[in-house]
PDB file of C-alpha atoms in Angstrom:
ATOM      1  CA  MET A   1     -11.673 121.008-126.472  1.00  0.00           C
ATOM      2  CA  SER A   2     -10.420 122.519-129.668  1.00  0.00           C
ATOM      3  CA  ASP A   3      -7.682 124.997-130.337  1.00  0.00           C
ATOM      4  CA  GLY A   4     -10.167 127.656-131.325  1.00  0.00           C
ATOM      5  CA  ALA A   5     -10.045 127.236-135.114  1.00  0.00           C
ATOM      6  CA  ASP A   6     -13.388 127.877-136.743  1.00  0.00           C
ATOM      7  CA  PRO A   7     -14.333 124.770-138.768  1.00  0.00           C
ATOM      8  CA  ARG A   8     -16.550 126.894-141.016  1.00  0.00           C
ATOM      9  CA  GLY A   9     -13.598 128.737-142.502  1.00  0.00           C
ATOM     10  CA  ALA A  10     -10.887 127.738-144.929  1.00  0.00           C
ATOM     11  CA  ASP A  11      -9.002 125.907-142.165  1.00  0.00           C
ATOM     12  CA  ARG A  12     -11.717 123.234-142.110  1.00  0.00           C
ATOM     13  CA  PHE A  13      -9.629 121.528-144.823  1.00  0.00           C
ATOM     14  CA  ASP A  14      -6.345 121.914-142.945  1.00  0.00           C
ATOM     15  CA  SER A  15      -5.025 118.646-141.531  1.00  0.00           C
ATOM     16  CA  THR A  16      -2.463 120.598-139.500  1.00  0.00           C
ATOM     17  CA  VAL A  17      -5.231 122.082-137.341  1.00  0.00           C
ATOM     18  CA  ALA A  18      -6.848 119.825-134.729  1.00  0.00           C
ATOM     19  CA  HIS A  19     -10.544 119.150-135.285  1.00  0.00           C
ATOM     20  CA  PRO A  20     -12.953 117.877-132.595  1.00  0.00           C
ATOM     21  CA  ALA A  21     -14.376 115.041-134.713  1.00  0.00           C
ATOM     22  CA  ARG A  22     -10.968 113.683-135.650  1.00  0.00           C
ATOM     23  CA  ARG A  23      -9.634 114.076-132.100  1.00  0.00           C
ATOM     24  CA  TYR A  24     -12.677 112.200-130.789  1.00  0.00           C
ATOM     25  CA  ASN A  25     -11.956 109.467-133.332  1.00  0.00           C
ATOM     26  CA  TYR A  26      -8.423 109.253-131.936  1.00  0.00           C
ATOM     27  CA  TRP A  27      -9.691 108.885-128.367  1.00  0.00           C
ATOM     28  CA  LEU A  28     -12.009 106.096-129.506  1.00  0.00           C
ATOM     29  CA  GLY A  29      -9.045 104.244-131.006  1.00  0.00           C
ATOM     30  CA  GLY A  30      -9.849 105.093-134.630  1.00  0.00           C
ATOM     31  CA  LYS A  31      -7.409 105.759-137.462  1.00  0.00           C
ATOM     32  CA  ASP A  32      -9.141 108.674-139.189  1.00  0.00           C
ATOM     33  CA  ASN A  33      -7.073 111.440-137.619  1.00  0.00           C
ATOM     34  CA  PHE A  34      -3.906 113.438-138.211  1.00  0.00           C
ATOM     35  CA  ALA A  35      -0.829 114.335-136.188  1.00  0.00           C
ATOM     36  CA  ALA A  36      -2.387 117.610-135.036  1.00  0.00           C
ATOM     37  CA  ASP A  37      -5.450 115.783-133.739  1.00  0.00           C
ATOM     38  CA  ARG A  38      -3.321 113.265-131.862  1.00  0.00           C
ATOM     39  CA  ALA A  39      -1.078 115.950-130.367  1.00  0.00           C
ATOM     40  CA  SER A  40      -4.110 117.921-129.211  1.00  0.00           C
ATOM     41  CA  GLY A  41      -5.734 114.766-127.858  1.00  0.00           C
ATOM     42  CA  ASP A  42      -2.604 113.800-125.950  1.00  0.00           C
ATOM     43  CA  ALA A  43      -2.284 117.275-124.420  1.00  0.00           C
ATOM     44  CA  ILE A  44      -5.871 117.157-123.183  1.00  0.00           C
ATOM     45  CA  GLU A  45      -5.394 113.609-121.907  1.00  0.00           C
ATOM     46  CA  ALA A  46      -2.363 114.759-119.908  1.00  0.00           C
ATOM     47  CA  ALA A  47      -4.630 117.205-118.075  1.00  0.00           C
ATOM     48  CA  MET A  48      -7.591 114.822-117.880  1.00  0.00           C
ATOM     49  CA  PRO A  49      -6.365 111.203-117.978  1.00  0.00           C
ATOM     50  CA  SER A  50      -9.897 109.789-118.172  1.00  0.00           C
ATOM     51  CA  ILE A  51     -10.764 111.570-121.439  1.00  0.00           C
ATOM     52  CA  ARG A  52     -10.762 108.331-123.456  1.00  0.00           C
ATOM     53  CA  LEU A  53     -13.153 106.819-120.933  1.00  0.00           C
ATOM     54  CA  MET A  54     -15.402 109.846-121.393  1.00  0.00           C
ATOM     55  CA  ALA A  55     -15.418 109.316-125.162  1.00  0.00           C
ATOM     56  CA  ILE A  56     -16.268 105.629-124.835  1.00  0.00           C
ATOM     57  CA  GLU A  57     -19.012 106.176-122.260  1.00  0.00           C
ATOM     58  CA  ASN A  58     -20.488 108.955-124.369  1.00  0.00           C
ATOM     59  CA  ARG A  59     -20.622 106.601-127.357  1.00  0.00           C
ATOM     60  CA  TRP A  60     -22.396 103.941-125.309  1.00  0.00           C
ATOM     61  CA  PHE A  61     -24.843 106.561-124.045  1.00  0.00           C
ATOM     62  CA  LEU A  62     -25.660 107.432-127.650  1.00  0.00           C
ATOM     63  CA  GLY A  63     -26.459 103.805-128.406  1.00  0.00           C
ATOM     64  CA  ARG A  64     -28.669 103.336-125.353  1.00  0.00           C
ATOM     65  CA  ALA A  65     -30.534 106.577-126.030  1.00  0.00           C
ATOM     66  CA  VAL A  66     -31.179 105.730-129.685  1.00  0.00           C
ATOM     67  CA  GLU A  67     -32.371 102.261-128.738  1.00  0.00           C
ATOM     68  CA  PHE A  68     -34.728 103.794-126.162  1.00  0.00           C
ATOM     69  CA  LEU A  69     -36.188 106.205-128.713  1.00  0.00           C
ATOM     70  CA  ALA A  70     -36.596 103.483-131.306  1.00  0.00           C
ATOM     71  CA  ARG A  71     -38.519 101.372-128.798  1.00  0.00           C
ATOM     72  CA  GLN A  72     -40.737 104.398-128.108  1.00  0.00           C
ATOM     73  CA  GLY A  73     -41.726 104.372-131.760  1.00  0.00           C
ATOM     74  CA  VAL A  74     -39.410 107.082-133.091  1.00  0.00           C
ATOM     75  CA  ARG A  75     -38.644 106.304-136.735  1.00  0.00           C
ATOM     76  CA  GLN A  76     -36.718 109.454-137.679  1.00  0.00           C
ATOM     77  CA  PHE A  77     -33.446 110.865-136.385  1.00  0.00           C
ATOM     78  CA  LEU A  78     -31.578 114.128-136.920  1.00  0.00           C
ATOM     79  CA  ASP A  79     -28.007 113.605-135.711  1.00  0.00           C
ATOM     80  CA  ILE A  80     -26.107 116.912-135.603  1.00  0.00           C
ATOM     81  CA  GLY A  81     -22.358 116.781-135.098  1.00  0.00           C
ATOM     82  CA  THR A  82     -22.306 113.107-135.915  1.00  0.00           C
ATOM     83  CA  GLY A  83     -18.534 112.704-136.086  1.00  0.00           C
ATOM     84  CA  ILE A  84     -16.518 110.114-137.969  1.00  0.00           C
ATOM     85  CA  PRO A  85     -18.356 106.762-138.278  1.00  0.00           C
ATOM     86  CA  ALA A  86     -17.693 104.242-135.513  1.00  0.00           C
ATOM     87  CA  PRO A  87     -19.443 101.036-134.424  1.00  0.00           C
ATOM     88  CA  GLY A  88     -22.978 101.690-133.228  1.00  0.00           C
ATOM     89  CA  ASN A  89     -23.916 104.550-135.522  1.00  0.00           C
ATOM     90  CA  THR A  90     -27.364 106.049-135.017  1.00  0.00           C
ATOM     91  CA  HIS A  91     -29.090 104.478-138.008  1.00  0.00           C
ATOM     92  CA  GLU A  92     -27.538 101.070-137.318  1.00  0.00           C
ATOM     93  CA  VAL A  93     -28.906 100.973-133.774  1.00  0.00           C
ATOM     94  CA  ALA A  94     -32.313 102.275-134.830  1.00  0.00           C
ATOM     95  CA  GLN A  95     -32.704 100.109-137.947  1.00  0.00           C
ATOM     96  CA  ALA A  96     -31.876  96.990-135.944  1.00  0.00           C
ATOM     97  CA  ILE A  97     -35.162  97.676-134.128  1.00  0.00           C
ATOM     98  CA  GLN A  98     -37.155  99.290-136.946  1.00  0.00           C
ATOM     99  CA  PRO A  99     -35.665  98.756-140.435  1.00  0.00           C
ATOM    100  CA  ALA A 100     -37.667 101.618-141.943  1.00  0.00           C
ATOM    101  CA  THR A 101     -35.933 104.247-139.798  1.00  0.00           C
ATOM    102  CA  ARG A 102     -34.751 107.382-141.609  1.00  0.00           C
ATOM    103  CA  THR A 103     -31.687 109.304-140.418  1.00  0.00           C
ATOM    104  CA  VAL A 104     -30.111 112.600-141.384  1.00  0.00           C
ATOM    105  CA  TYR A 105     -26.492 113.108-140.344  1.00  0.00           C
ATOM    106  CA  VAL A 106     -25.098 116.647-140.069  1.00  0.00           C
ATOM    107  CA  ASP A 107     -21.463 117.687-139.712  1.00  0.00           C
ATOM    108  CA  ASN A 108     -19.218 120.539-140.788  1.00  0.00           C
ATOM    109  CA  ASP A 109     -16.027 118.518-141.358  1.00  0.00           C
ATOM    110  CA  PRO A 110     -15.589 117.337-144.972  1.00  0.00           C
ATOM    111  CA  ILE A 111     -13.604 114.335-143.750  1.00  0.00           C
ATOM    112  CA  VAL A 112     -16.570 113.258-141.633  1.00  0.00           C
ATOM    113  CA  LEU A 113     -18.937 113.611-144.573  1.00  0.00           C
ATOM    114  CA  THR A 114     -16.621 111.743-146.937  1.00  0.00           C
ATOM    115  CA  HIS A 115     -16.300 108.822-144.538  1.00  0.00           C
ATOM    116  CA  SER A 116     -20.014 108.847-143.776  1.00  0.00           C
ATOM    117  CA  ARG A 117     -21.023 108.676-147.426  1.00  0.00           C
ATOM    118  CA  ALA A 118     -18.508 105.899-148.061  1.00  0.00           C
ATOM    119  CA  LEU A 119     -19.171 103.771-144.983  1.00  0.00           C
ATOM    120  CA  LEU A 120     -22.729 104.382-143.821  1.00  0.00           C
ATOM    121  CA  THR A 121     -25.436 102.749-145.870  1.00  0.00           C
ATOM    122  CA  SER A 122     -29.062 102.336-144.973  1.00  0.00           C
ATOM    123  CA  GLY A 123     -30.964  99.096-145.059  1.00  0.00           C
ATOM    124  CA  PRO A 124     -33.326  98.795-148.036  1.00  0.00           C
ATOM    125  CA  GLU A 125     -36.379  99.857-146.025  1.00  0.00           C
ATOM    126  CA  GLY A 126     -34.844 102.948-144.446  1.00  0.00           C
ATOM    127  CA  ALA A 127     -33.040 106.048-145.669  1.00  0.00           C
ATOM    128  CA  ILE A 128     -29.991 108.179-144.855  1.00  0.00           C
ATOM    129  CA  ALA A 129     -28.981 111.695-145.856  1.00  0.00           C
ATOM    130  CA  TYR A 130     -25.854 113.720-145.080  1.00  0.00           C
ATOM    131  CA  LEU A 131     -25.794 117.503-144.680  1.00  0.00           C
ATOM    132  CA  ASP A 132     -22.679 119.675-144.778  1.00  0.00           C
ATOM    133  CA  ALA A 133     -23.840 122.193-142.189  1.00  0.00           C
ATOM    134  CA  ASP A 134     -22.963 123.692-138.817  1.00  0.00           C
ATOM    135  CA  LEU A 135     -24.937 123.537-135.577  1.00  0.00           C
ATOM    136  CA  ARG A 136     -24.197 127.233-135.114  1.00  0.00           C
ATOM    137  CA  SER A 137     -26.296 127.955-138.229  1.00  0.00           C
ATOM    138  CA  PRO A 138     -29.528 126.100-137.436  1.00  0.00           C
ATOM    139  CA  ASP A 139     -31.468 127.818-140.225  1.00  0.00           C
ATOM    140  CA  ASP A 140     -29.137 126.243-142.788  1.00  0.00           C
ATOM    141  CA  ILE A 141     -29.977 122.834-141.347  1.00  0.00           C
ATOM    142  CA  LEU A 142     -33.711 123.376-141.044  1.00  0.00           C
ATOM    143  CA  ARG A 143     -34.052 124.812-144.553  1.00  0.00           C
ATOM    144  CA  HIS A 144     -31.948 122.177-146.291  1.00  0.00           C
ATOM    145  CA  PRO A 145     -33.960 120.395-148.984  1.00  0.00           C
ATOM    146  CA  ASP A 146     -32.338 117.028-148.236  1.00  0.00           C
ATOM    147  CA  LEU A 147     -33.563 117.272-144.653  1.00  0.00           C
ATOM    148  CA  HIS A 148     -37.166 117.615-145.735  1.00  0.00           C
ATOM    149  CA  ALA A 149     -36.759 115.016-148.463  1.00  0.00           C
ATOM    150  CA  THR A 150     -35.746 112.488-145.809  1.00  0.00           C
ATOM    151  CA  LEU A 151     -37.646 113.405-142.632  1.00  0.00           C
ATOM    152  CA  ASN A 152     -41.356 114.097-142.174  1.00  0.00           C
ATOM    153  CA  PHE A 153     -41.796 116.976-139.729  1.00  0.00           C
ATOM    154  CA  SER A 154     -45.389 115.990-139.008  1.00  0.00           C
ATOM    155  CA  GLU A 155     -44.142 112.857-137.209  1.00  0.00           C
ATOM    156  CA  PRO A 156     -41.897 112.543-134.112  1.00  0.00           C
ATOM    157  CA  ILE A 157     -38.175 113.045-134.653  1.00  0.00           C
ATOM    158  CA  GLY A 158     -35.231 112.203-132.425  1.00  0.00           C
ATOM    159  CA  LEU A 159     -32.853 115.176-132.348  1.00  0.00           C
ATOM    160  CA  LEU A 160     -29.352 114.160-131.287  1.00  0.00           C
ATOM    161  CA  LEU A 161     -26.940 116.770-129.935  1.00  0.00           C
ATOM    162  CA  VAL A 162     -24.353 114.376-128.580  1.00  0.00           C
ATOM    163  CA  ALA A 163     -20.991 115.831-127.520  1.00  0.00           C
ATOM    164  CA  VAL A 164     -21.452 118.883-129.724  1.00  0.00           C
ATOM    165  CA  LEU A 165     -23.034 121.691-127.670  1.00  0.00           C
ATOM    166  CA  HIS A 166     -19.810 122.196-125.738  1.00  0.00           C
ATOM    167  CA  PHE A 167     -18.316 123.566-128.978  1.00  0.00           C
ATOM    168  CA  VAL A 168     -20.862 126.387-129.054  1.00  0.00           C
ATOM    169  CA  ARG A 169     -19.601 129.406-127.133  1.00  0.00           C
ATOM    170  CA  ASP A 170     -21.920 131.496-124.988  1.00  0.00           C
ATOM    171  CA  ASP A 171     -21.542 134.416-127.414  1.00  0.00           C
ATOM    172  CA  GLU A 172     -22.878 132.174-130.203  1.00  0.00           C
ATOM    173  CA  ASP A 173     -26.292 131.940-128.519  1.00  0.00           C
ATOM    174  CA  PRO A 174     -26.583 128.257-127.567  1.00  0.00           C
ATOM    175  CA  GLN A 175     -30.013 128.937-126.089  1.00  0.00           C
ATOM    176  CA  GLY A 176     -31.285 130.409-129.342  1.00  0.00           C
ATOM    177  CA  ILE A 177     -29.854 127.502-131.346  1.00  0.00           C
ATOM    178  CA  ILE A 178     -31.513 124.908-129.123  1.00  0.00           C
ATOM    179  CA  ASP A 179     -34.816 126.771-129.054  1.00  0.00           C
ATOM    180  CA  LYS A 180     -34.885 127.051-132.852  1.00  0.00           C
ATOM    181  CA  LEU A 181     -34.144 123.372-133.410  1.00  0.00           C
ATOM    182  CA  VAL A 182     -36.551 122.162-130.734  1.00  0.00           C
ATOM    183  CA  GLY A 183     -39.193 124.590-131.952  1.00  0.00           C
ATOM    184  CA  ALA A 184     -39.130 122.932-135.370  1.00  0.00           C
ATOM    185  CA  LEU A 185     -39.875 119.494-133.921  1.00  0.00           C
ATOM    186  CA  PRO A 186     -43.425 118.140-133.728  1.00  0.00           C
ATOM    187  CA  PRO A 187     -44.879 117.208-130.315  1.00  0.00           C
ATOM    188  CA  GLY A 188     -43.844 113.752-129.177  1.00  0.00           C
ATOM    189  CA  SER A 189     -40.320 114.198-130.515  1.00  0.00           C
ATOM    190  CA  TYR A 190     -37.279 113.645-128.318  1.00  0.00           C
ATOM    191  CA  VAL A 191     -33.990 115.462-127.762  1.00  0.00           C
ATOM    192  CA  VAL A 192     -30.837 113.568-126.765  1.00  0.00           C
ATOM    193  CA  VAL A 193     -27.992 115.668-125.380  1.00  0.00           C
ATOM    194  CA  SER A 194     -24.609 114.946-123.861  1.00  0.00           C
ATOM    195  CA  HIS A 195     -22.250 117.659-122.685  1.00  0.00           C
ATOM    196  CA  ALA A 196     -18.808 117.579-121.080  1.00  0.00           C
ATOM    197  CA  THR A 197     -18.390 119.244-117.709  1.00  0.00           C
ATOM    198  CA  TRP A 198     -15.459 120.372-115.582  1.00  0.00           C
ATOM    199  CA  GLU A 199     -17.484 120.560-112.376  1.00  0.00           C
ATOM    200  CA  TYR A 200     -15.691 117.485-111.008  1.00  0.00           C
ATOM    201  CA  GLN A 201     -12.173 118.517-112.024  1.00  0.00           C
ATOM    202  CA  SER A 202      -9.512 119.977-109.764  1.00  0.00           C
ATOM    203  CA  GLU A 203      -8.390 123.586-110.115  1.00  0.00           C
ATOM    204  CA  GLU A 204      -5.060 122.337-111.466  1.00  0.00           C
ATOM    205  CA  ALA A 205      -6.734 120.179-114.124  1.00  0.00           C
ATOM    206  CA  ILE A 206      -9.029 123.031-115.165  1.00  0.00           C
ATOM    207  CA  ALA A 207      -6.016 125.328-115.542  1.00  0.00           C
ATOM    208  CA  GLU A 208      -4.323 122.807-117.835  1.00  0.00           C
ATOM    209  CA  LEU A 209      -7.505 122.217-119.830  1.00  0.00           C
ATOM    210  CA  THR A 210      -7.982 125.958-120.225  1.00  0.00           C
ATOM    211  CA  ALA A 211      -4.407 126.309-121.464  1.00  0.00           C
ATOM    212  CA  ASN A 212      -5.219 123.761-124.183  1.00  0.00           C
ATOM    213  CA  ASN A 213      -8.288 125.778-125.198  1.00  0.00           C
ATOM    214  CA  PRO A 214      -6.753 129.181-126.044  1.00  0.00           C
ATOM    215  CA  GLY A 215      -9.465 130.241-128.461  1.00  0.00           C
ATOM    216  CA  GLY A 216     -12.245 129.314-126.081  1.00  0.00           C
ATOM    217  CA  ARG A 217     -13.902 127.081-128.657  1.00  0.00           C
ATOM    218  CA  PHE A 218     -14.691 124.461-126.014  1.00  0.00           C
ATOM    219  CA  VAL A 219     -17.093 125.491-123.246  1.00  0.00           C
ATOM    220  CA  ALA A 220     -17.559 123.128-120.316  1.00  0.00           C
ATOM    221  CA  ARG A 221     -20.940 123.619-118.616  1.00  0.00           C
ATOM    222  CA  THR A 222     -22.327 122.275-115.388  1.00  0.00           C
ATOM    223  CA  GLY A 223     -25.253 119.901-115.309  1.00  0.00           C
ATOM    224  CA  ARG A 224     -27.361 122.714-113.880  1.00  0.00           C
ATOM    225  CA  ARG A 225     -26.527 125.008-116.789  1.00  0.00           C
ATOM    226  CA  LEU A 226     -27.268 122.277-119.311  1.00  0.00           C
ATOM    227  CA  GLY A 227     -30.639 121.728-117.698  1.00  0.00           C
ATOM    228  CA  GLU A 228     -31.378 125.445-118.022  1.00  0.00           C
ATOM    229  CA  LEU A 229     -30.620 125.338-121.742  1.00  0.00           C
ATOM    230  CA  LEU A 230     -33.196 122.561-122.151  1.00  0.00           C
ATOM    231  CA  HIS A 231     -36.033 124.430-120.450  1.00  0.00           C
ATOM    232  CA  GLY A 232     -39.563 123.390-121.378  1.00  0.00           C
ATOM    233  CA  LEU A 233     -38.667 119.790-122.195  1.00  0.00           C
ATOM    234  CA  GLU A 234     -39.853 116.754-120.226  1.00  0.00           C
ATOM    235  CA  PHE A 235     -36.816 114.842-118.967  1.00  0.00           C
ATOM    236  CA  VAL A 236     -37.113 111.079-119.263  1.00  0.00           C
ATOM    237  CA  ASP A 237     -36.238 109.087-116.140  1.00  0.00           C
ATOM    238  CA  PRO A 238     -33.552 109.139-114.690  1.00  0.00           C
ATOM    239  CA  GLY A 239     -33.285 112.747-115.806  1.00  0.00           C
ATOM    240  CA  LEU A 240     -30.050 114.634-116.368  1.00  0.00           C
ATOM    241  CA  VAL A 241     -27.245 112.429-115.046  1.00  0.00           C
ATOM    242  CA  SER A 242     -23.757 111.263-115.944  1.00  0.00           C
ATOM    243  CA  VAL A 243     -23.779 109.473-119.306  1.00  0.00           C
ATOM    244  CA  SER A 244     -22.314 106.502-117.468  1.00  0.00           C
ATOM    245  CA  ARG A 245     -25.454 106.320-115.309  1.00  0.00           C
ATOM    246  CA  TRP A 246     -28.188 106.866-117.898  1.00  0.00           C
ATOM    247  CA  ARG A 247     -30.172 103.576-118.093  1.00  0.00           C
ATOM    248  CA  ALA A 248     -26.924 101.652-117.767  1.00  0.00           C
ATOM    249  CA  ASP A 249     -28.224  98.514-116.044  1.00  0.00           C
ATOM    250  CA  GLY A 250     -26.953  96.362-118.896  1.00  0.00           C
ATOM    251  CA  ALA A 251     -23.630  98.187-119.271  1.00  0.00           C
ATOM    252  CA  PRO A 252     -20.338  96.582-118.196  1.00  0.00           C
ATOM    253  CA  LYS A 253     -19.691  96.561-114.449  1.00  0.00           C
ATOM    254  CA  PRO A 254     -18.348  98.168-112.425  1.00  0.00           C
ATOM    255  CA  ARG A 255     -19.593 101.496-113.721  1.00  0.00           C
ATOM    256  CA  PRO A 256     -16.949 104.255-113.836  1.00  0.00           C
ATOM    257  CA  SER A 257     -17.276 107.187-111.487  1.00  0.00           C
ATOM    258  CA  ILE A 258     -19.095 110.329-112.588  1.00  0.00           C
ATOM    259  CA  GLU A 259     -15.892 112.240-111.789  1.00  0.00           C
ATOM    260  CA  ASP A 260     -13.856 110.185-114.265  1.00  0.00           C
ATOM    261  CA  VAL A 261     -16.494 110.403-117.000  1.00  0.00           C
ATOM    262  CA  SER A 262     -17.227 114.116-116.474  1.00  0.00           C
ATOM    263  CA  CYS A 263     -19.988 114.171-119.062  1.00  0.00           C
ATOM    264  CA  ASN A 264     -23.697 114.662-118.445  1.00  0.00           C
ATOM    265  CA  GLY A 265     -26.476 113.279-120.584  1.00  0.00           C
ATOM    266  CA  VAL A 266     -30.228 113.533-120.858  1.00  0.00           C
ATOM    267  CA  VAL A 267     -33.111 112.353-123.008  1.00  0.00           C
ATOM    268  CA  ALA A 268     -36.067 114.726-123.057  1.00  0.00           C
ATOM    269  CA  ARG A 269     -39.487 114.670-124.680  1.00  0.00           C
ATOM    270  CA  VAL A 270     -40.969 117.573-126.609  1.00  0.00           C
ATOM    271  CA  PRO A 271     -44.453 118.164-125.132  1.00  0.00           C
TER     272      PRO A 271
END
């Protein structure tokens, strides 16, 4: 749900251009955002009033998924598109269960990386690294020396693609990106994905959301399409569902509707 600016270019330093990570921070109630991010966030919220609920539920899904993986014995995480730090960061959830967990955070926004390096610190038994890289250039991520200095690719890894794939356009080969990243993971690894959808929105809401996405940077996909992109993976029960429904027995009640959340999530195992 961006204005189409390419964060890889010079405008990645421009606070007058809305950026997904900073806008998401605004929806979560954070302070690490600028006027352009707030204006963009408000315009999207006018078309989809439950957008803040989506952001919150997505964050809770991340925490539940990381906890699940940690309890399955996963001790390494690759979190791509991590966003600005907020309570319940990946390594915090995982290290609370296994202190020796190692996490690599990846983002293409220098503000995200600056805040991450300043605010996110590992426990003494674990490790954290931060990569300035873009999901749309998976080779840059997979070849980065800091990645291999932190994670052991002979042991299971939890790959997190949470609320980031919907910023990869169809012409940027999302299937190829996913296949390359998953193909680098050892068997027994897991992939955690969440992805916004418009399949529950009215025609009027979709028209307004489209008007706020002139460059087409944001791509809403149906749950069916997301499932197709994750072909070959073994979906963990309950499968691909609304993030508000994924293993949410302990989440606050009543649970919001899937229409209001409009975001699908899945945890899948690499066979």
